[in-house]
PDB file of C-alpha atoms and ligand atoms in Angstrom:
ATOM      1  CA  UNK A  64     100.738  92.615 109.842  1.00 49.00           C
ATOM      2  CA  UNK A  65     101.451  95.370 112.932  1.00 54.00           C
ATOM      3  CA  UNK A  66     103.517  98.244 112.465  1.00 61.00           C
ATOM      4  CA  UNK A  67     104.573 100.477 115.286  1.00 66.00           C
ATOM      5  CA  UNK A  68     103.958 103.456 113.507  1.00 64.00           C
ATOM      6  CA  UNK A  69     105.027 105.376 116.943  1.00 61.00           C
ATOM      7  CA  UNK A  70     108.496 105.103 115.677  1.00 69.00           C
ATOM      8  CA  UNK A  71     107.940 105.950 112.242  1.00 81.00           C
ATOM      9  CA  UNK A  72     107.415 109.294 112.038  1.00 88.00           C
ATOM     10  CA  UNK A  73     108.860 110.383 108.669  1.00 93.00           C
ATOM     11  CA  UNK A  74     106.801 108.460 105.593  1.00 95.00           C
ATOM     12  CA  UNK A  75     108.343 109.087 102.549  1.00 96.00           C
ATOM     13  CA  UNK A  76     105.997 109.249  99.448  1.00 97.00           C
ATOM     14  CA  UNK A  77     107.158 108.556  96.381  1.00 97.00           C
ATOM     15  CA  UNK A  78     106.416 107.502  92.722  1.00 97.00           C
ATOM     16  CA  UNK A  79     109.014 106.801  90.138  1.00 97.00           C
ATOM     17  CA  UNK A  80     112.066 105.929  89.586  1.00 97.00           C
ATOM     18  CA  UNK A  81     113.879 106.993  86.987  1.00 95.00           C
ATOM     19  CA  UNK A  82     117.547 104.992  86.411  1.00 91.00           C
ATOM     20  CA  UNK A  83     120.176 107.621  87.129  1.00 89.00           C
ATOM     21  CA  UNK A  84     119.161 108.716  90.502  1.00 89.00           C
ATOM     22  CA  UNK A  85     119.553 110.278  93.857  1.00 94.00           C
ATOM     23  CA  UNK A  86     117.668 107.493  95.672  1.00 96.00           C
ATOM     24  CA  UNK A  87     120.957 105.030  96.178  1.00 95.00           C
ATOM     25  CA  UNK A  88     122.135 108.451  98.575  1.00 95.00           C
ATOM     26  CA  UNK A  89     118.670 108.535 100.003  1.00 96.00           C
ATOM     27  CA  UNK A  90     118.999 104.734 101.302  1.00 95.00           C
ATOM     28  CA  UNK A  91     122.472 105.601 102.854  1.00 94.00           C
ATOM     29  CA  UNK A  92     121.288 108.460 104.909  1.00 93.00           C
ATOM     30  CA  UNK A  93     117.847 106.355 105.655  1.00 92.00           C
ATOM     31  CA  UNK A  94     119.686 103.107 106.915  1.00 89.00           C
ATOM     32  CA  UNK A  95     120.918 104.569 109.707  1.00 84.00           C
ATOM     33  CA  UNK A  96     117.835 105.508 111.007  1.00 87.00           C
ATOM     34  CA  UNK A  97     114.741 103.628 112.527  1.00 86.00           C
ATOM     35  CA  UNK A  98     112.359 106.876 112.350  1.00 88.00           C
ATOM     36  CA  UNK A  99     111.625 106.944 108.916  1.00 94.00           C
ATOM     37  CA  UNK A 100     109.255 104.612 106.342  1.00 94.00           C
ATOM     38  CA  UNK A 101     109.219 104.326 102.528  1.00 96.00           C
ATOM     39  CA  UNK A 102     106.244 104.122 100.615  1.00 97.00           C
ATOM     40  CA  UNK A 103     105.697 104.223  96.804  1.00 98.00           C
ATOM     41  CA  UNK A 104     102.394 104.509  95.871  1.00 98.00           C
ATOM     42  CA  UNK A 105     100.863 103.824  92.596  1.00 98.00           C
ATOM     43  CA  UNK A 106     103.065 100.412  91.480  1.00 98.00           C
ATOM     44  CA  UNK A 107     105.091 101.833  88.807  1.00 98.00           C
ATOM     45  CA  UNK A 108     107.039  99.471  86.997  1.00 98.00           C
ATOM     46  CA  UNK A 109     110.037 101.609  87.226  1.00 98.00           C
ATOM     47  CA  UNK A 110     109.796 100.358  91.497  1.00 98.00           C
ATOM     48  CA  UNK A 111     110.440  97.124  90.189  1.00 98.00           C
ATOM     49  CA  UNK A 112     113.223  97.948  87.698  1.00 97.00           C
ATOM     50  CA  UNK A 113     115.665 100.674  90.002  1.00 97.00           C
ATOM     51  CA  UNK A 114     114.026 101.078  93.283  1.00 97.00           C
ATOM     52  CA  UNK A 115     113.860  97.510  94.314  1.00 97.00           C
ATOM     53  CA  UNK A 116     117.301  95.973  93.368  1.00 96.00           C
ATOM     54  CA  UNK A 117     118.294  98.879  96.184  1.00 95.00           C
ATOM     55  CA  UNK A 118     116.215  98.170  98.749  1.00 96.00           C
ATOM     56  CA  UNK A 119     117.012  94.497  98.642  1.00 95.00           C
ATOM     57  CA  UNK A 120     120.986  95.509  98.675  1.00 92.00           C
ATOM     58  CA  UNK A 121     120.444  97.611 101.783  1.00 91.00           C
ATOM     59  CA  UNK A 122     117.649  95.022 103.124  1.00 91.00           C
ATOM     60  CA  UNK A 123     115.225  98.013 104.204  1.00 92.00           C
ATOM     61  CA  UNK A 124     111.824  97.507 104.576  1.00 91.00           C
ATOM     62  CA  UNK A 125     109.433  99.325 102.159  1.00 95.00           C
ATOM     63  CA  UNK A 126     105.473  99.721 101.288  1.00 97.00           C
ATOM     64  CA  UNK A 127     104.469  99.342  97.805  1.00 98.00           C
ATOM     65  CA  UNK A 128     100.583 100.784  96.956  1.00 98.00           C
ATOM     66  CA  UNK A 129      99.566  99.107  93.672  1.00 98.00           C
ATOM     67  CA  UNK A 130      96.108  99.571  91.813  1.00 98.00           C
ATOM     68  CA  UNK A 131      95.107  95.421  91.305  1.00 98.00           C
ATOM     69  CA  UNK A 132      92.960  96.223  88.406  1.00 98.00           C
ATOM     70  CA  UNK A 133      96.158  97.219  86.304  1.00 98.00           C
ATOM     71  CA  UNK A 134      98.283  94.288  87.042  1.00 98.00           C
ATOM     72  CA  UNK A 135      99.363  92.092  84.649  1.00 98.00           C
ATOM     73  CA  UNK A 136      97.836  94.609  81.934  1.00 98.00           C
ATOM     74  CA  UNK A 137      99.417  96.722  79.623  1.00 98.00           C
ATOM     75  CA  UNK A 138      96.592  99.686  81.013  1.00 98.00           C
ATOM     76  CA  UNK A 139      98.275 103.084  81.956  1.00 98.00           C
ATOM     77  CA  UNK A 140      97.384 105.019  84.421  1.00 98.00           C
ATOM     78  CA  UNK A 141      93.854 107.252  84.021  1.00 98.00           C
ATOM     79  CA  UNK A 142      96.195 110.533  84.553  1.00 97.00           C
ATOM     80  CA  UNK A 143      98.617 109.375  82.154  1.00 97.00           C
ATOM     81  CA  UNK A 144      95.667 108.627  79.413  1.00 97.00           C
ATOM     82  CA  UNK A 145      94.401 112.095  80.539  1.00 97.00           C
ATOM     83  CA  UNK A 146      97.413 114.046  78.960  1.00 97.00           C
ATOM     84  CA  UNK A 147      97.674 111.479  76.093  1.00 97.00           C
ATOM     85  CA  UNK A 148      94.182 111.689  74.683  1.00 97.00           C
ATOM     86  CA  UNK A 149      93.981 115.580  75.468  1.00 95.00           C
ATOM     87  CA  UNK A 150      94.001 117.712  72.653  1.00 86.00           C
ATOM     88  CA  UNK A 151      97.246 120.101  73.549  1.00 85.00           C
ATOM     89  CA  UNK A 152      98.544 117.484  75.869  1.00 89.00           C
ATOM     90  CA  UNK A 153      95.832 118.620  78.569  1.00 92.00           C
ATOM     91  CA  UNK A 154      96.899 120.628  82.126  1.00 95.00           C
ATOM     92  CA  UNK A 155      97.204 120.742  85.488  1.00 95.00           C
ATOM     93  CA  UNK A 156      94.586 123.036  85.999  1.00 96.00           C
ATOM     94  CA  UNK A 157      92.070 120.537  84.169  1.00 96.00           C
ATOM     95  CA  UNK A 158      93.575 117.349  85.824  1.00 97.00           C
ATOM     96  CA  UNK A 159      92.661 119.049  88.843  1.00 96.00           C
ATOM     97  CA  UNK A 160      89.132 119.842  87.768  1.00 97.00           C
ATOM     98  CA  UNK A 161      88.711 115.979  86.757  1.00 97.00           C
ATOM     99  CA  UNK A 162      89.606 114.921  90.464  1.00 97.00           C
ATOM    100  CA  UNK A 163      87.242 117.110  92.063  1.00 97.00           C
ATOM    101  CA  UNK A 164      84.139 116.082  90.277  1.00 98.00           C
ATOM    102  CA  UNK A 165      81.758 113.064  91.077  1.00 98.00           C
ATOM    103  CA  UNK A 166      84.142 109.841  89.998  1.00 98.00           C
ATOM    104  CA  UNK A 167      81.459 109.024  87.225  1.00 98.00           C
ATOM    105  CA  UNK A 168      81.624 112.220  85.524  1.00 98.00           C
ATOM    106  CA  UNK A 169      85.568 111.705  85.529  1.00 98.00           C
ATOM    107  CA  UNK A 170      85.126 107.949  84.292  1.00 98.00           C
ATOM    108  CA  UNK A 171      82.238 109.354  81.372  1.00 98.00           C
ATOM    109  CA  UNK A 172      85.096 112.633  80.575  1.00 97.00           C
ATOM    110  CA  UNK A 173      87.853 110.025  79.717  1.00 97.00           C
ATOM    111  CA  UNK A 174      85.436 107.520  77.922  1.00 97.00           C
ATOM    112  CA  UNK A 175      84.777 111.046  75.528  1.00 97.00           C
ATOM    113  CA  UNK A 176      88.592 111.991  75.599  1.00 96.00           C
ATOM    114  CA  UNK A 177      89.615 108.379  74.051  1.00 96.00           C
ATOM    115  CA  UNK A 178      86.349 107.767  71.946  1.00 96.00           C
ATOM    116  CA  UNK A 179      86.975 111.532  70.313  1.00 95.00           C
ATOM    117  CA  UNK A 180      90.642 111.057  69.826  1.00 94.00           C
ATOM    118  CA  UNK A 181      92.280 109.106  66.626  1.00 93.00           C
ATOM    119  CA  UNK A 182      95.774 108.800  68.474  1.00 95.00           C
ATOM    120  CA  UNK A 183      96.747 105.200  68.406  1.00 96.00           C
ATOM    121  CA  UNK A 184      95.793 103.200  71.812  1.00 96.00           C
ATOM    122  CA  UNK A 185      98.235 103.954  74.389  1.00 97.00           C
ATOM    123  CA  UNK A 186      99.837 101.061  76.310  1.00 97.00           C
ATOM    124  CA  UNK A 187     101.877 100.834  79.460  1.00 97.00           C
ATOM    125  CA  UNK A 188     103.680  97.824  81.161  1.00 98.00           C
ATOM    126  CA  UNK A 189     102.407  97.229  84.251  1.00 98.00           C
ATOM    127  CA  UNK A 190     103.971  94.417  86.828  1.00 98.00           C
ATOM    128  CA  UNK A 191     102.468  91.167  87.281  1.00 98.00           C
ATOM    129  CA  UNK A 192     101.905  89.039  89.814  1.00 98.00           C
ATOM    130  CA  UNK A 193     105.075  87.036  89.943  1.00 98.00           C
ATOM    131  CA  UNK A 194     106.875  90.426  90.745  1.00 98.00           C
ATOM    132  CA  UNK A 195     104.483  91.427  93.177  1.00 98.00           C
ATOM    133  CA  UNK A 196     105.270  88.069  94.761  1.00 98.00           C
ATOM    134  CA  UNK A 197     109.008  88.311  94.431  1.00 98.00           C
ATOM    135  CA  UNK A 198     109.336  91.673  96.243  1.00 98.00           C
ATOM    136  CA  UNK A 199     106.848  90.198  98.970  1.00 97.00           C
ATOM    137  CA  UNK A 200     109.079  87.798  99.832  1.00 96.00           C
ATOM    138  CA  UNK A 201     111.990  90.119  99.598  1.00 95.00           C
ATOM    139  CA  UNK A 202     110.831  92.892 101.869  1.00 92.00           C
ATOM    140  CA  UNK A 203     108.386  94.796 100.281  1.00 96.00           C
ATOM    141  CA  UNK A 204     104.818  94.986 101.365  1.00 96.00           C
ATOM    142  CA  UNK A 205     101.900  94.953  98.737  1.00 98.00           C
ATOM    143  CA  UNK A 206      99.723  96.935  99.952  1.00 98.00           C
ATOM    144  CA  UNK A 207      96.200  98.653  98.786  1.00 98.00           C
ATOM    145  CA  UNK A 208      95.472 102.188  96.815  1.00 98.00           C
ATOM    146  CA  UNK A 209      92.222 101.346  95.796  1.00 98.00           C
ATOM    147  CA  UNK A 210      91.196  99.065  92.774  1.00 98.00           C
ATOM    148  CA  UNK A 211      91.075 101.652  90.187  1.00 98.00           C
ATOM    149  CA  UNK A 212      93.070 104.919  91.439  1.00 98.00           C
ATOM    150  CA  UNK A 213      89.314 106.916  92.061  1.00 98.00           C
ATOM    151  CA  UNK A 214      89.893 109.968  94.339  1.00 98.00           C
ATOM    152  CA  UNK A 215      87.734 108.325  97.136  1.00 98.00           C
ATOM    153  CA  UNK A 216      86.201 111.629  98.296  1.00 98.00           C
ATOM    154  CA  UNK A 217      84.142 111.694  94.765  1.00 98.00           C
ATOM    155  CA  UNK A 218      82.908 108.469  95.303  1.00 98.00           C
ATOM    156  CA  UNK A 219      79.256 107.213  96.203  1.00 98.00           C
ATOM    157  CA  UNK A 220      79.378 104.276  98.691  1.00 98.00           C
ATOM    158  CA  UNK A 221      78.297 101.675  96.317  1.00 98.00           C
ATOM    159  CA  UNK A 222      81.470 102.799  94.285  1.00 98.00           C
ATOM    160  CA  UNK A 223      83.167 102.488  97.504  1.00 98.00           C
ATOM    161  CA  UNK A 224      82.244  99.099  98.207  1.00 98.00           C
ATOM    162  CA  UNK A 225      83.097  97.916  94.627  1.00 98.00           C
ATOM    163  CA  UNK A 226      86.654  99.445  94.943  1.00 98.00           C
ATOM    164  CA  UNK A 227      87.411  97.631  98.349  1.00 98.00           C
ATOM    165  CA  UNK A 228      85.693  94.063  97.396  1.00 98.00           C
ATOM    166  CA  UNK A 229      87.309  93.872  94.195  1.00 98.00           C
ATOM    167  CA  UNK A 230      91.057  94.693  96.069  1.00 98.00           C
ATOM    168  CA  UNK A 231      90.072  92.720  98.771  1.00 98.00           C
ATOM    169  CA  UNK A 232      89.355  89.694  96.096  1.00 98.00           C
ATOM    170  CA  UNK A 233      92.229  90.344  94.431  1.00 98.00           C
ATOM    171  CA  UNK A 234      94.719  90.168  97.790  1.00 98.00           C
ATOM    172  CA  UNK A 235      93.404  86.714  98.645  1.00 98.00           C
ATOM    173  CA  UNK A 236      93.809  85.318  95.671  1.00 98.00           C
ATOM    174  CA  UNK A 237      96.767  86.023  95.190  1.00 98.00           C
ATOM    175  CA  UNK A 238      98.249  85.401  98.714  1.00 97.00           C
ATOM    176  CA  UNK A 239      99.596  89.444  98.970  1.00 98.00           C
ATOM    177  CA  UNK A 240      99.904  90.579 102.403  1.00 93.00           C
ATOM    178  CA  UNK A 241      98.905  94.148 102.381  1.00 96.00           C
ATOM    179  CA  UNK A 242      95.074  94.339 102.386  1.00 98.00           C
ATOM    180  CA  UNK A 243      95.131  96.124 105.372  1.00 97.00           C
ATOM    181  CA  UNK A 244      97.342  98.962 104.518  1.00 97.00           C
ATOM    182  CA  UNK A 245      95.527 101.716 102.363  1.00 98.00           C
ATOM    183  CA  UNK A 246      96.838 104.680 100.820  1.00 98.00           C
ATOM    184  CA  UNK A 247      94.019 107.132  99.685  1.00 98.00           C
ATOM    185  CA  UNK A 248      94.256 107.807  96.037  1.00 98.00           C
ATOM    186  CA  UNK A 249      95.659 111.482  95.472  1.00 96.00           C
ATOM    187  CA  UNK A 250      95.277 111.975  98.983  1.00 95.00           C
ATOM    188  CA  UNK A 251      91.660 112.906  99.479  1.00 96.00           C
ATOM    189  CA  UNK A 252      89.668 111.157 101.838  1.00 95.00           C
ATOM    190  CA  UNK A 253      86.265 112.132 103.987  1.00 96.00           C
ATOM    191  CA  UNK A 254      84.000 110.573 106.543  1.00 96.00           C
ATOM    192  CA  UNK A 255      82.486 108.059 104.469  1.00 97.00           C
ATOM    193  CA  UNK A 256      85.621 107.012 102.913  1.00 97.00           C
ATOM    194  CA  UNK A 257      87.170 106.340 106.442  1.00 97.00           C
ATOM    195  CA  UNK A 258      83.840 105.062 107.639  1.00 98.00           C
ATOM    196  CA  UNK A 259      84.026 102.091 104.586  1.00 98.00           C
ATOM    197  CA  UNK A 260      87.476 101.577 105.117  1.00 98.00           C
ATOM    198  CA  UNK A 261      86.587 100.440 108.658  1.00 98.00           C
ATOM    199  CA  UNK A 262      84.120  98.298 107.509  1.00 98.00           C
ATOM    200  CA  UNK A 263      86.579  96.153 105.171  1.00 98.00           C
ATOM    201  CA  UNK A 264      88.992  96.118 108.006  1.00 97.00           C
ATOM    202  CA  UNK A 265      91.243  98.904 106.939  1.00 97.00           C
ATOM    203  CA  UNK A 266      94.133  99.087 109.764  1.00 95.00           C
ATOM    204  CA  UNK A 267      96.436 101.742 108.295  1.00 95.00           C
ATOM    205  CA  UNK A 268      95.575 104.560 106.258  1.00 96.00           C
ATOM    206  CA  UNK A 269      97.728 107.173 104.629  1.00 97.00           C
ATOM    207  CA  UNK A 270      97.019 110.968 103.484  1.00 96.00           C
ATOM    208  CA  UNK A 271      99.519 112.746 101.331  1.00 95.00           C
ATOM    209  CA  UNK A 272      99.994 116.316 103.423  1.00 92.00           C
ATOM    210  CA  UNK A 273     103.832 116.481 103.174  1.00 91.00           C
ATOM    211  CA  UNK A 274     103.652 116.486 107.190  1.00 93.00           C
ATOM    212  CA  UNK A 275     105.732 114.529 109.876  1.00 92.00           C
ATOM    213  CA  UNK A 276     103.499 112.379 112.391  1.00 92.00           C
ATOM    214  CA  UNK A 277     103.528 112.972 115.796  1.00 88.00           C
ATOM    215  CA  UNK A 278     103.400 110.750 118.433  1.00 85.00           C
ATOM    216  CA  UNK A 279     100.611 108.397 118.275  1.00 85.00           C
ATOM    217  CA  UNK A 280      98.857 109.591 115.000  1.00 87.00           C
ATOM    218  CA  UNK A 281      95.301 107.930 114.228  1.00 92.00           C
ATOM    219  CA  UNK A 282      95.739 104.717 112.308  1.00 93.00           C
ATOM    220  CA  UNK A 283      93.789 106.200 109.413  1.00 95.00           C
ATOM    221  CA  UNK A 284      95.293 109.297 109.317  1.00 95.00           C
ATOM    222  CA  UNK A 285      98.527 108.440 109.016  1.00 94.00           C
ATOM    223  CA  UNK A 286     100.891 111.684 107.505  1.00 95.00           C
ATOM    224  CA  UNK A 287     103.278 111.418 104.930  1.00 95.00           C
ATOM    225  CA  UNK A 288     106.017 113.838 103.340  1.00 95.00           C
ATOM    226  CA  UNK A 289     106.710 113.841  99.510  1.00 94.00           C
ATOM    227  CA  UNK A 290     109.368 112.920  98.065  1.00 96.00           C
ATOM    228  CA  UNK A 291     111.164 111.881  95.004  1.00 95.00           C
ATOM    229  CA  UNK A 292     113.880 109.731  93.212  1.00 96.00           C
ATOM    230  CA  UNK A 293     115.811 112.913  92.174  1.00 95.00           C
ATOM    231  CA  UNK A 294     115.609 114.973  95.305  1.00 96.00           C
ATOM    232  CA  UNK A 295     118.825 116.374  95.967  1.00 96.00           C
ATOM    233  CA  UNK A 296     120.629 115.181  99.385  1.00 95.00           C
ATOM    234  CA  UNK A 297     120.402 119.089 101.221  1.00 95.00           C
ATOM    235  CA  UNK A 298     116.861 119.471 100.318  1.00 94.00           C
ATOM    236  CA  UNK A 299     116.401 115.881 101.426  1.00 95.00           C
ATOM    237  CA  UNK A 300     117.895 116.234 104.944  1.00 94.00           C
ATOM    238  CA  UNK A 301     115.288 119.135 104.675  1.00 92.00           C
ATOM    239  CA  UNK A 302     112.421 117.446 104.131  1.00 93.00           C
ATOM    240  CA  UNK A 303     113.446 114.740 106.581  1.00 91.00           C
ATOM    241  CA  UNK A 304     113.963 117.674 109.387  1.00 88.00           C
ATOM    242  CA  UNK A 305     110.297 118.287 109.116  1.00 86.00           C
ATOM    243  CA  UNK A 306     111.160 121.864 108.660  1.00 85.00           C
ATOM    244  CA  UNK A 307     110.324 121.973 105.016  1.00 85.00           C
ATOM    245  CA  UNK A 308     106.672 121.105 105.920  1.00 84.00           C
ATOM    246  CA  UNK A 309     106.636 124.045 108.232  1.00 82.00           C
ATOM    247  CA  UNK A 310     107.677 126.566 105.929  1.00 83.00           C
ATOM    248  CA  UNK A 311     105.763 125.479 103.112  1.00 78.00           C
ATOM    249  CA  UNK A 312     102.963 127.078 104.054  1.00 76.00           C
ATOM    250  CA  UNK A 313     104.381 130.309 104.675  1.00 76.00           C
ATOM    251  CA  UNK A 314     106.433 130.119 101.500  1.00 71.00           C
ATOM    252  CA  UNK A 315     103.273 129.300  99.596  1.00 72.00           C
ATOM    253  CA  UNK A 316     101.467 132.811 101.602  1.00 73.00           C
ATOM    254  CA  UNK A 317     104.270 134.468 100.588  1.00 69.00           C
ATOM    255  CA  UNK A 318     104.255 134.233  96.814  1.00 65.00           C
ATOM    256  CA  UNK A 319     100.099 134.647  97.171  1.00 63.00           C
ATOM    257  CA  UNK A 320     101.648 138.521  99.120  1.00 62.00           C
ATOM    258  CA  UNK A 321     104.262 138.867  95.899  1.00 58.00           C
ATOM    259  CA  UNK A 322     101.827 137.923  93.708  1.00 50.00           C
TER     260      UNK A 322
HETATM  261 ZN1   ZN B 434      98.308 107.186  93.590  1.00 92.85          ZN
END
């Protein structure tokens, strides 16, 4: 599969969908336009339930970054167990902590969290196969975020090998045609990440650094701007303008100055 990505330089990022939301208005504004790309990353089954019936009504193309080793399970995400098994409902500040230590120690933190906590199990629907296959062959491309969600940059290369082989596996057998197209986990990436990714074949990478692309961006560093299914139409046009991006920054100095 070739994009030209030279054309596409607003990505959208999102996640969810929720069922009332402003993401009918985004497709409007976004189907007149051949500069901008939606991903979702993460496979939520809300994609399936209100994001996909839309993009099949306005037939526009879309990128869907699923985690194979949750499919056709009824496993939540890690994050979501994080704040479940937490005593207080967990934080930010912690969840934070637990992505910026060796993916192990993360793995061996929730094993504790669950083992320690007498909550019942928690469950989430994830999709399946068939409904991975049904949006492939209505649009959407399946594409790779890893095989487990680890943020790649905590990651030894063994661990990196496993999490590529096992996706890799899991594409061909199930005839999905995204492989190729990664989305790091959280965003995070470094040398030997990129370096492995190469090595499996890895054509198309993407960060998540709420940036437009410029013209020819490297393949594997491919900018993306966040987004979501309740973002209001004027701060969407924003986002799209690629002027948010710029004066994020300086709105972030300036409550560090007021601060
Ligand atoms: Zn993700």
């Amino acid at each position: 599969m070739n994009f030209d990505f030279s054309l596409k330089s607003k990505i959208l990022a999102y996640h969810k969908f929720s069922a009332k939301n402003e993401f009918n208005k985004h497709l409007k504004l976004i189907s007149n336009r051949t500069d901008v790309l939606i991903t979702v990353d993460d496979g939520d089954m809300s994609f399936y339930d209100n994001a996909f019936p839309l993009l099949k009504k306005y037939n526009i193309p879309s990128i869907l970054f699923i985690i194979p080793s949750l499919i056709d399970t009824d496993k939540p995400f890690w994050w979501d167990e994080y704040f479940y098994y937490s005593d207080n409902q967990g934080n930010n500040n912690e969840l934070n902590w637990l992505k910026s230590i060796p993916n192990k120690d993360r793995l061996s933190f929730l094993e504790t969290l669950k083992q320690n906590s007498d909550k019942p199990v928690y469950k989430k629907k994830q999709l399946t196969i068939d409904q991975l296959l049904e949006m492939q062959d209505n649009g959407v491309i399946i594409a790779n975020h890893s095989y487990t969600h680890p943020m790649v940059d905590q990651c030894t290369e063994d661990e990196l090998r496993e999490e590529l082989s096992k996706t890799k596996d899991f594409f061909d057998r199930n005839k999905l045609n995204g492989f190729e197209t990664f989305a790091y986990p959280n965003g995070n990436f470094n040398e030997l990440a990129e370096s492995i990714l190469k090595e499996f074949g890895i054509k198309y990478a993407f960060l998540f650094d709420h940036k437009v692309n410029g013209k020819n961006p490297d393949p594997l560093r491919i900018s993306r701007l966040s987004v979501n299914d309740s973002t209001p139409m004027t701060k969407f046009k924003f986002i799209l303008s690629g002027w948010h991006s710029k004066l994020l920054p300086l709105i972030k100095a300036g409550h560090k100055l007021l601060n």
